[in-house]
């Protein structure tokens, strides 16, 4: 099983996939995370390509502590 998030950062759009072992289990990376729409998050993982579609296989997700992290992300992207 898997949990999929669609994430947009203003520069692009990605699917983030978190895999779990059992049918009713929560992925380890999501155990301490509470989902809220329109929230800025930092995702750790690796990019995978499957059937010509890119996705991030997530290993961790956390909310941003301050908007300075978002500014830093945009500076790194540009």
PDB file of N, CA and C in Angstrom:
ATOM      1  N   UNK A   1       0.838  -1.179   0.000  1.00  0.00           N
ATOM      2  CA  UNK A   1       0.000   0.000   0.000  1.00  0.00           C
ATOM      3  C   UNK A   1       0.881   1.240   0.000  1.00  0.00           C
ATOM      4  N   UNK A   2       0.269   2.357  -0.331  1.00  0.00           N
ATOM      5  CA  UNK A   2       1.021   3.599  -0.376  1.00  0.00           C
ATOM      6  C   UNK A   2       0.096   4.781  -0.105  1.00  0.00           C
ATOM      7  N   UNK A   3       0.704   5.864   0.337  1.00  0.00           N
ATOM      8  CA  UNK A   3       0.018   7.127   0.551  1.00  0.00           C
ATOM      9  C   UNK A   3       0.655   8.135  -0.387  1.00  0.00           C
ATOM     10  N   UNK A   4      -0.177   8.869  -1.132  1.00  0.00           N
ATOM     11  CA  UNK A   4       0.329   9.794  -2.140  1.00  0.00           C
ATOM     12  C   UNK A   4      -0.121  11.213  -1.807  1.00  0.00           C
ATOM     13  N   UNK A   5       0.832  12.148  -1.827  1.00  0.00           N
ATOM     14  CA  UNK A   5       0.553  13.569  -1.672  1.00  0.00           C
ATOM     15  C   UNK A   5       0.909  14.264  -2.975  1.00  0.00           C
ATOM     16  N   UNK A   6       0.102  15.228  -3.393  1.00  0.00           N
ATOM     17  CA  UNK A   6       0.444  16.107  -4.516  1.00  0.00           C
ATOM     18  C   UNK A   6       0.967  17.398  -3.920  1.00  0.00           C
ATOM     19  N   UNK A   7       2.198  17.755  -4.279  1.00  0.00           N
ATOM     20  CA  UNK A   7       2.857  18.918  -3.697  1.00  0.00           C
ATOM     21  C   UNK A   7       3.246  19.893  -4.801  1.00  0.00           C
ATOM     22  N   UNK A   8       2.969  21.180  -4.571  1.00  0.00           N
ATOM     23  CA  UNK A   8       3.330  22.243  -5.494  1.00  0.00           C
ATOM     24  C   UNK A   8       4.100  23.301  -4.719  1.00  0.00           C
ATOM     25  N   UNK A   9       5.215  23.774  -5.297  1.00  0.00           N
ATOM     26  CA  UNK A   9       5.990  24.801  -4.604  1.00  0.00           C
ATOM     27  C   UNK A   9       6.079  26.100  -5.394  1.00  0.00           C
ATOM     28  N   UNK A  10       5.297  26.247  -6.420  1.00  0.00           N
ATOM     29  CA  UNK A  10       5.351  27.452  -7.230  1.00  0.00           C
ATOM     30  C   UNK A  10       6.300  27.330  -8.408  1.00  0.00           C
ATOM     31  N   UNK A  11       7.242  26.398  -8.337  1.00  0.00           N
ATOM     32  CA  UNK A  11       8.160  26.172  -9.448  1.00  0.00           C
ATOM     33  C   UNK A  11       7.849  24.872 -10.173  1.00  0.00           C
ATOM     34  N   UNK A  12       7.048  24.025  -9.575  1.00  0.00           N
ATOM     35  CA  UNK A  12       6.716  22.748 -10.182  1.00  0.00           C
ATOM     36  C   UNK A  12       5.738  21.971  -9.323  1.00  0.00           C
ATOM     37  N   UNK A  13       5.314  20.835  -9.842  1.00  0.00           N
ATOM     38  CA  UNK A  13       4.311  19.987  -9.197  1.00  0.00           C
ATOM     39  C   UNK A  13       4.858  18.566  -9.138  1.00  0.00           C
ATOM     40  N   UNK A  14       4.783  17.935  -7.969  1.00  0.00           N
ATOM     41  CA  UNK A  14       5.288  16.578  -7.802  1.00  0.00           C
ATOM     42  C   UNK A  14       4.332  15.723  -6.999  1.00  0.00           C
ATOM     43  N   UNK A  15       4.385  14.437  -7.271  1.00  0.00           N
ATOM     44  CA  UNK A  15       3.723  13.455  -6.423  1.00  0.00           C
ATOM     45  C   UNK A  15       4.757  12.925  -5.439  1.00  0.00           C
ATOM     46  N   UNK A  16       4.368  12.830  -4.184  1.00  0.00           N
ATOM     47  CA  UNK A  16       5.229  12.257  -3.163  1.00  0.00           C
ATOM     48  C   UNK A  16       4.541  10.995  -2.671  1.00  0.00           C
ATOM     49  N   UNK A  17       5.266   9.870  -2.735  1.00  0.00           N
ATOM     50  CA  UNK A  17       4.703   8.571  -2.376  1.00  0.00           C
ATOM     51  C   UNK A  17       5.382   8.050  -1.117  1.00  0.00           C
ATOM     52  N   UNK A  18       4.581   7.672  -0.137  1.00  0.00           N
ATOM     53  CA  UNK A  18       5.080   7.032   1.076  1.00  0.00           C
ATOM     54  C   UNK A  18       4.533   5.611   1.091  1.00  0.00           C
ATOM     55  N   UNK A  19       5.433   4.636   1.145  1.00  0.00           N
ATOM     56  CA  UNK A  19       5.031   3.228   1.138  1.00  0.00           C
ATOM     57  C   UNK A  19       4.917   2.693   2.557  1.00  0.00           C
ATOM     58  N   UNK A  20       3.938   1.806   2.760  1.00  0.00           N
ATOM     59  CA  UNK A  20       3.801   1.114   4.041  1.00  0.00           C
ATOM     60  C   UNK A  20       3.789  -0.384   3.781  1.00  0.00           C
ATOM     61  N   UNK A  21       4.152  -1.133   4.795  1.00  0.00           N
ATOM     62  CA  UNK A  21       4.286  -2.579   4.631  1.00  0.00           C
ATOM     63  C   UNK A  21       2.932  -3.279   4.641  1.00  0.00           C
ATOM     64  N   UNK A  22       2.083  -2.955   5.584  1.00  0.00           N
ATOM     65  CA  UNK A  22       0.804  -3.650   5.713  1.00  0.00           C
ATOM     66  C   UNK A  22      -0.357  -2.835   5.176  1.00  0.00           C
ATOM     67  N   UNK A  23      -1.500  -3.487   5.057  1.00  0.00           N
ATOM     68  CA  UNK A  23      -2.697  -2.862   4.505  1.00  0.00           C
ATOM     69  C   UNK A  23      -3.200  -1.707   5.378  1.00  0.00           C
ATOM     70  N   UNK A  24      -3.232  -1.889   6.679  1.00  0.00           N
ATOM     71  CA  UNK A  24      -3.805  -0.882   7.575  1.00  0.00           C
ATOM     72  C   UNK A  24      -2.757  -0.118   8.365  1.00  0.00           C
ATOM     73  N   UNK A  25      -1.499  -0.227   7.981  1.00  0.00           N
ATOM     74  CA  UNK A  25      -0.435   0.466   8.697  1.00  0.00           C
ATOM     75  C   UNK A  25      -0.230   1.871   8.142  1.00  0.00           C
ATOM     76  N   UNK A  26       0.235   2.751   9.004  1.00  0.00           N
ATOM     77  CA  UNK A  26       0.617   4.101   8.595  1.00  0.00           C
ATOM     78  C   UNK A  26       2.111   4.069   8.296  1.00  0.00           C
ATOM     79  N   UNK A  27       2.544   4.671   7.177  1.00  0.00           N
ATOM     80  CA  UNK A  27       3.986   4.692   6.896  1.00  0.00           C
ATOM     81  C   UNK A  27       4.755   5.327   8.053  1.00  0.00           C
ATOM     82  N   UNK A  28       5.944   4.817   8.317  1.00  0.00           N
ATOM     83  CA  UNK A  28       6.750   5.292   9.439  1.00  0.00           C
ATOM     84  C   UNK A  28       6.974   6.801   9.368  1.00  0.00           C
ATOM     85  N   UNK A  29       7.201   7.338   8.175  1.00  0.00           N
ATOM     86  CA  UNK A  29       7.469   8.762   8.014  1.00  0.00           C
ATOM     87  C   UNK A  29       6.253   9.626   8.354  1.00  0.00           C
ATOM     88  N   UNK A  30       5.044   9.055   8.324  1.00  0.00           N
ATOM     89  CA  UNK A  30       3.824   9.817   8.568  1.00  0.00           C
ATOM     90  C   UNK A  30       3.245   9.614   9.966  1.00  0.00           C
ATOM     91  N   UNK A  31       3.899   8.828  10.812  1.00  0.00           N
ATOM     92  CA  UNK A  31       3.355   8.547  12.146  1.00  0.00           C
ATOM     93  C   UNK A  31       3.193   9.803  12.988  1.00  0.00           C
ATOM     94  N   UNK A  32       4.143  10.745  12.928  1.00  0.00           N
ATOM     95  CA  UNK A  32       4.078  11.956  13.742  1.00  0.00           C
ATOM     96  C   UNK A  32       3.600  13.168  12.948  1.00  0.00           C
ATOM     97  N   UNK A  33       3.139  12.970  11.737  1.00  0.00           N
ATOM     98  CA  UNK A  33       2.720  14.074  10.875  1.00  0.00           C
ATOM     99  C   UNK A  33       1.199  14.148  10.834  1.00  0.00           C
ATOM    100  N   UNK A  34       0.648  15.346  11.037  1.00  0.00           N
ATOM    101  CA  UNK A  34      -0.789  15.559  10.896  1.00  0.00           C
ATOM    102  C   UNK A  34      -1.024  16.370   9.628  1.00  0.00           C
ATOM    103  N   UNK A  35      -1.840  15.840   8.745  1.00  0.00           N
ATOM    104  CA  UNK A  35      -2.078  16.446   7.436  1.00  0.00           C
ATOM    105  C   UNK A  35      -2.958  17.684   7.562  1.00  0.00           C
ATOM    106  N   UNK A  36      -2.525  18.779   6.933  1.00  0.00           N
ATOM    107  CA  UNK A  36      -3.313  19.998   6.818  1.00  0.00           C
ATOM    108  C   UNK A  36      -3.145  20.522   5.404  1.00  0.00           C
ATOM    109  N   UNK A  37      -4.254  20.861   4.750  1.00  0.00           N
ATOM    110  CA  UNK A  37      -4.166  21.404   3.392  1.00  0.00           C
ATOM    111  C   UNK A  37      -3.521  22.785   3.414  1.00  0.00           C
ATOM    112  N   UNK A  38      -2.899  23.140   2.301  1.00  0.00           N
ATOM    113  CA  UNK A  38      -2.271  24.451   2.111  1.00  0.00           C
ATOM    114  C   UNK A  38      -1.246  24.772   3.194  1.00  0.00           C
ATOM    115  N   UNK A  39      -0.458  23.789   3.550  1.00  0.00           N
ATOM    116  CA  UNK A  39       0.609  23.950   4.538  1.00  0.00           C
ATOM    117  C   UNK A  39       1.942  23.736   3.841  1.00  0.00           C
ATOM    118  N   UNK A  40       2.935  24.528   4.193  1.00  0.00           N
ATOM    119  CA  UNK A  40       4.269  24.368   3.635  1.00  0.00           C
ATOM    120  C   UNK A  40       5.002  23.263   4.390  1.00  0.00           C
ATOM    121  N   UNK A  41       5.594  22.339   3.638  1.00  0.00           N
ATOM    122  CA  UNK A  41       6.307  21.214   4.233  1.00  0.00           C
ATOM    123  C   UNK A  41       7.654  21.033   3.562  1.00  0.00           C
ATOM    124  N   UNK A  42       8.539  20.326   4.249  1.00  0.00           N
ATOM    125  CA  UNK A  42       9.824  19.907   3.692  1.00  0.00           C
ATOM    126  C   UNK A  42       9.748  18.390   3.558  1.00  0.00           C
ATOM    127  N   UNK A  43      10.065  17.905   2.360  1.00  0.00           N
ATOM    128  CA  UNK A  43      10.001  16.473   2.085  1.00  0.00           C
ATOM    129  C   UNK A  43      11.400  15.969   1.783  1.00  0.00           C
ATOM    130  N   UNK A  44      11.768  14.859   2.414  1.00  0.00           N
ATOM    131  CA  UNK A  44      13.037  14.184   2.140  1.00  0.00           C
ATOM    132  C   UNK A  44      12.716  12.886   1.421  1.00  0.00           C
ATOM    133  N   UNK A  45      13.513  12.557   0.422  1.00  0.00           N
ATOM    134  CA  UNK A  45      13.289  11.323  -0.304  1.00  0.00           C
ATOM    135  C   UNK A  45      14.173  11.259  -1.534  1.00  0.00           C
ATOM    136  N   UNK A  46      13.813  10.376  -2.436  1.00  0.00           N
ATOM    137  CA  UNK A  46      14.568  10.227  -3.670  1.00  0.00           C
ATOM    138  C   UNK A  46      13.613  10.233  -4.857  1.00  0.00           C
ATOM    139  N   UNK A  47      14.099  10.743  -5.974  1.00  0.00           N
ATOM    140  CA  UNK A  47      13.281  10.831  -7.177  1.00  0.00           C
ATOM    141  C   UNK A  47      13.352   9.507  -7.923  1.00  0.00           C
ATOM    142  N   UNK A  48      12.210   9.003  -8.303  1.00  0.00           N
ATOM    143  CA  UNK A  48      12.112   7.761  -9.077  1.00  0.00           C
ATOM    144  C   UNK A  48      11.279   8.024 -10.324  1.00  0.00           C
ATOM    145  N   UNK A  49      11.589   7.304 -11.387  1.00  0.00           N
ATOM    146  CA  UNK A  49      10.831   7.400 -12.631  1.00  0.00           C
ATOM    147  C   UNK A  49      10.211   6.040 -12.900  1.00  0.00           C
ATOM    148  N   UNK A  50       8.883   6.024 -13.085  1.00  0.00           N
ATOM    149  CA  UNK A  50       8.163   4.794 -13.375  1.00  0.00           C
ATOM    150  C   UNK A  50       7.185   5.086 -14.500  1.00  0.00           C
ATOM    151  N   UNK A  51       7.311   4.361 -15.582  1.00  0.00           N
ATOM    152  CA  UNK A  51       6.479   4.560 -16.773  1.00  0.00           C
ATOM    153  C   UNK A  51       6.512   6.022 -17.223  1.00  0.00           C
ATOM    154  N   UNK A  52       7.707   6.586 -17.288  1.00  0.00           N
ATOM    155  CA  UNK A  52       7.964   7.943 -17.745  1.00  0.00           C
ATOM    156  C   UNK A  52       7.307   9.008 -16.879  1.00  0.00           C
ATOM    157  N   UNK A  53       6.940   8.680 -15.650  1.00  0.00           N
ATOM    158  CA  UNK A  53       6.365   9.649 -14.724  1.00  0.00           C
ATOM    159  C   UNK A  53       7.273   9.763 -13.506  1.00  0.00           C
ATOM    160  N   UNK A  54       7.690  10.986 -13.189  1.00  0.00           N
ATOM    161  CA  UNK A  54       8.564  11.217 -12.047  1.00  0.00           C
ATOM    162  C   UNK A  54       7.745  11.323 -10.768  1.00  0.00           C
ATOM    163  N   UNK A  55       8.305  10.816  -9.689  1.00  0.00           N
ATOM    164  CA  UNK A  55       7.690  10.924  -8.373  1.00  0.00           C
ATOM    165  C   UNK A  55       8.794  10.899  -7.327  1.00  0.00           C
ATOM    166  N   UNK A  56       8.502  11.440  -6.165  1.00  0.00           N
ATOM    167  CA  UNK A  56       9.434  11.396  -5.042  1.00  0.00           C
ATOM    168  C   UNK A  56       8.976  10.287  -4.114  1.00  0.00           C
ATOM    169  N   UNK A  57       9.857   9.349  -3.805  1.00  0.00           N
ATOM    170  CA  UNK A  57       9.562   8.323  -2.804  1.00  0.00           C
ATOM    171  C   UNK A  57      10.032   8.906  -1.474  1.00  0.00           C
ATOM    172  N   UNK A  58       9.066   9.301  -0.653  1.00  0.00           N
ATOM    173  CA  UNK A  58       9.364  10.032   0.563  1.00  0.00           C
ATOM    174  C   UNK A  58       9.893   9.163   1.684  1.00  0.00           C
ATOM    175  N   UNK A  59      10.852   9.712   2.412  1.00  0.00           N
ATOM    176  CA  UNK A  59      11.358   9.038   3.605  1.00  0.00           C
ATOM    177  C   UNK A  59      11.046   9.835   4.864  1.00  0.00           C
ATOM    178  N   UNK A  60      10.730  11.146   4.701  1.00  0.00           N
ATOM    179  CA  UNK A  60      10.366  11.979   5.844  1.00  0.00           C
ATOM    180  C   UNK A  60       9.615  13.206   5.344  1.00  0.00           C
ATOM    181  N   UNK A  61       8.709  13.727   6.165  1.00  0.00           N
ATOM    182  CA  UNK A  61       7.979  14.960   5.861  1.00  0.00           C
ATOM    183  C   UNK A  61       7.808  15.724   7.160  1.00  0.00           C
ATOM    184  N   UNK A  62       8.002  17.036   7.088  1.00  0.00           N
ATOM    185  CA  UNK A  62       7.832  17.864   8.279  1.00  0.00           C
ATOM    186  C   UNK A  62       7.385  19.256   7.865  1.00  0.00           C
ATOM    187  N   UNK A  63       6.648  19.927   8.747  1.00  0.00           N
ATOM    188  CA  UNK A  63       6.200  21.287   8.482  1.00  0.00           C
ATOM    189  C   UNK A  63       7.380  22.245   8.599  1.00  0.00           C
ATOM    190  N   UNK A  64       7.323  23.337   7.845  1.00  0.00           N
ATOM    191  CA  UNK A  64       8.379  24.335   7.922  1.00  0.00           C
ATOM    192  C   UNK A  64       8.305  25.065   9.261  1.00  0.00           C
ATOM    193  N   UNK A  65       9.462  25.311   9.852  1.00  0.00           N
ATOM    194  CA  UNK A  65       9.521  26.012  11.128  1.00  0.00           C
ATOM    195  C   UNK A  65       9.336  27.516  10.926  1.00  0.00           C
ATOM    196  N   UNK A  66       9.841  28.053   9.803  1.00  0.00           N
ATOM    197  CA  UNK A  66       9.663  29.476   9.503  1.00  0.00           C
ATOM    198  C   UNK A  66       9.631  29.658   7.992  1.00  0.00           C
ATOM    199  N   UNK A  67       9.141  30.800   7.568  1.00  0.00           N
ATOM    200  CA  UNK A  67       9.074  31.080   6.137  1.00  0.00           C
ATOM    201  C   UNK A  67      10.452  31.360   5.542  1.00  0.00           C
ATOM    202  N   UNK A  68      11.464  31.526   6.373  1.00  0.00           N
ATOM    203  CA  UNK A  68      12.829  31.680   5.862  1.00  0.00           C
ATOM    204  C   UNK A  68      13.269  30.434   5.101  1.00  0.00           C
ATOM    205  N   UNK A  69      12.772  29.264   5.503  1.00  0.00           N
ATOM    206  CA  UNK A  69      13.090  28.022   4.783  1.00  0.00           C
ATOM    207  C   UNK A  69      12.520  28.064   3.369  1.00  0.00           C
ATOM    208  N   UNK A  70      11.327  28.661   3.210  1.00  0.00           N
ATOM    209  CA  UNK A  70      10.713  28.773   1.892  1.00  0.00           C
ATOM    210  C   UNK A  70      11.517  29.734   1.019  1.00  0.00           C
ATOM    211  N   UNK A  71      11.941  30.859   1.584  1.00  0.00           N
ATOM    212  CA  UNK A  71      12.775  31.812   0.855  1.00  0.00           C
ATOM    213  C   UNK A  71      14.074  31.148   0.419  1.00  0.00           C
ATOM    214  N   UNK A  72      14.672  30.378   1.294  1.00  0.00           N
ATOM    215  CA  UNK A  72      15.906  29.656   0.978  1.00  0.00           C
ATOM    216  C   UNK A  72      15.670  28.667  -0.170  1.00  0.00           C
ATOM    217  N   UNK A  73      14.552  27.979  -0.162  1.00  0.00           N
ATOM    218  CA  UNK A  73      14.232  27.029  -1.232  1.00  0.00           C
ATOM    219  C   UNK A  73      14.136  27.742  -2.579  1.00  0.00           C
ATOM    220  N   UNK A  74      13.444  28.887  -2.611  1.00  0.00           N
ATOM    221  CA  UNK A  74      13.322  29.621  -3.862  1.00  0.00           C
ATOM    222  C   UNK A  74      14.677  30.116  -4.354  1.00  0.00           C
ATOM    223  N   UNK A  75      15.523  30.572  -3.450  1.00  0.00           N
ATOM    224  CA  UNK A  75      16.857  31.021  -3.850  1.00  0.00           C
ATOM    225  C   UNK A  75      17.683  29.878  -4.421  1.00  0.00           C
ATOM    226  N   UNK A  76      17.572  28.685  -3.833  1.00  0.00           N
ATOM    227  CA  UNK A  76      18.294  27.533  -4.358  1.00  0.00           C
ATOM    228  C   UNK A  76      17.741  27.101  -5.705  1.00  0.00           C
ATOM    229  N   UNK A  77      16.439  27.208  -5.889  1.00  0.00           N
ATOM    230  CA  UNK A  77      15.797  26.787  -7.135  1.00  0.00           C
ATOM    231  C   UNK A  77      16.173  27.705  -8.292  1.00  0.00           C
ATOM    232  N   UNK A  78      16.188  28.992  -8.036  1.00  0.00           N
ATOM    233  CA  UNK A  78      16.488  29.948  -9.100  1.00  0.00           C
ATOM    234  C   UNK A  78      17.971  30.051  -9.324  1.00  0.00           C
TER     235      UNK A  78
END
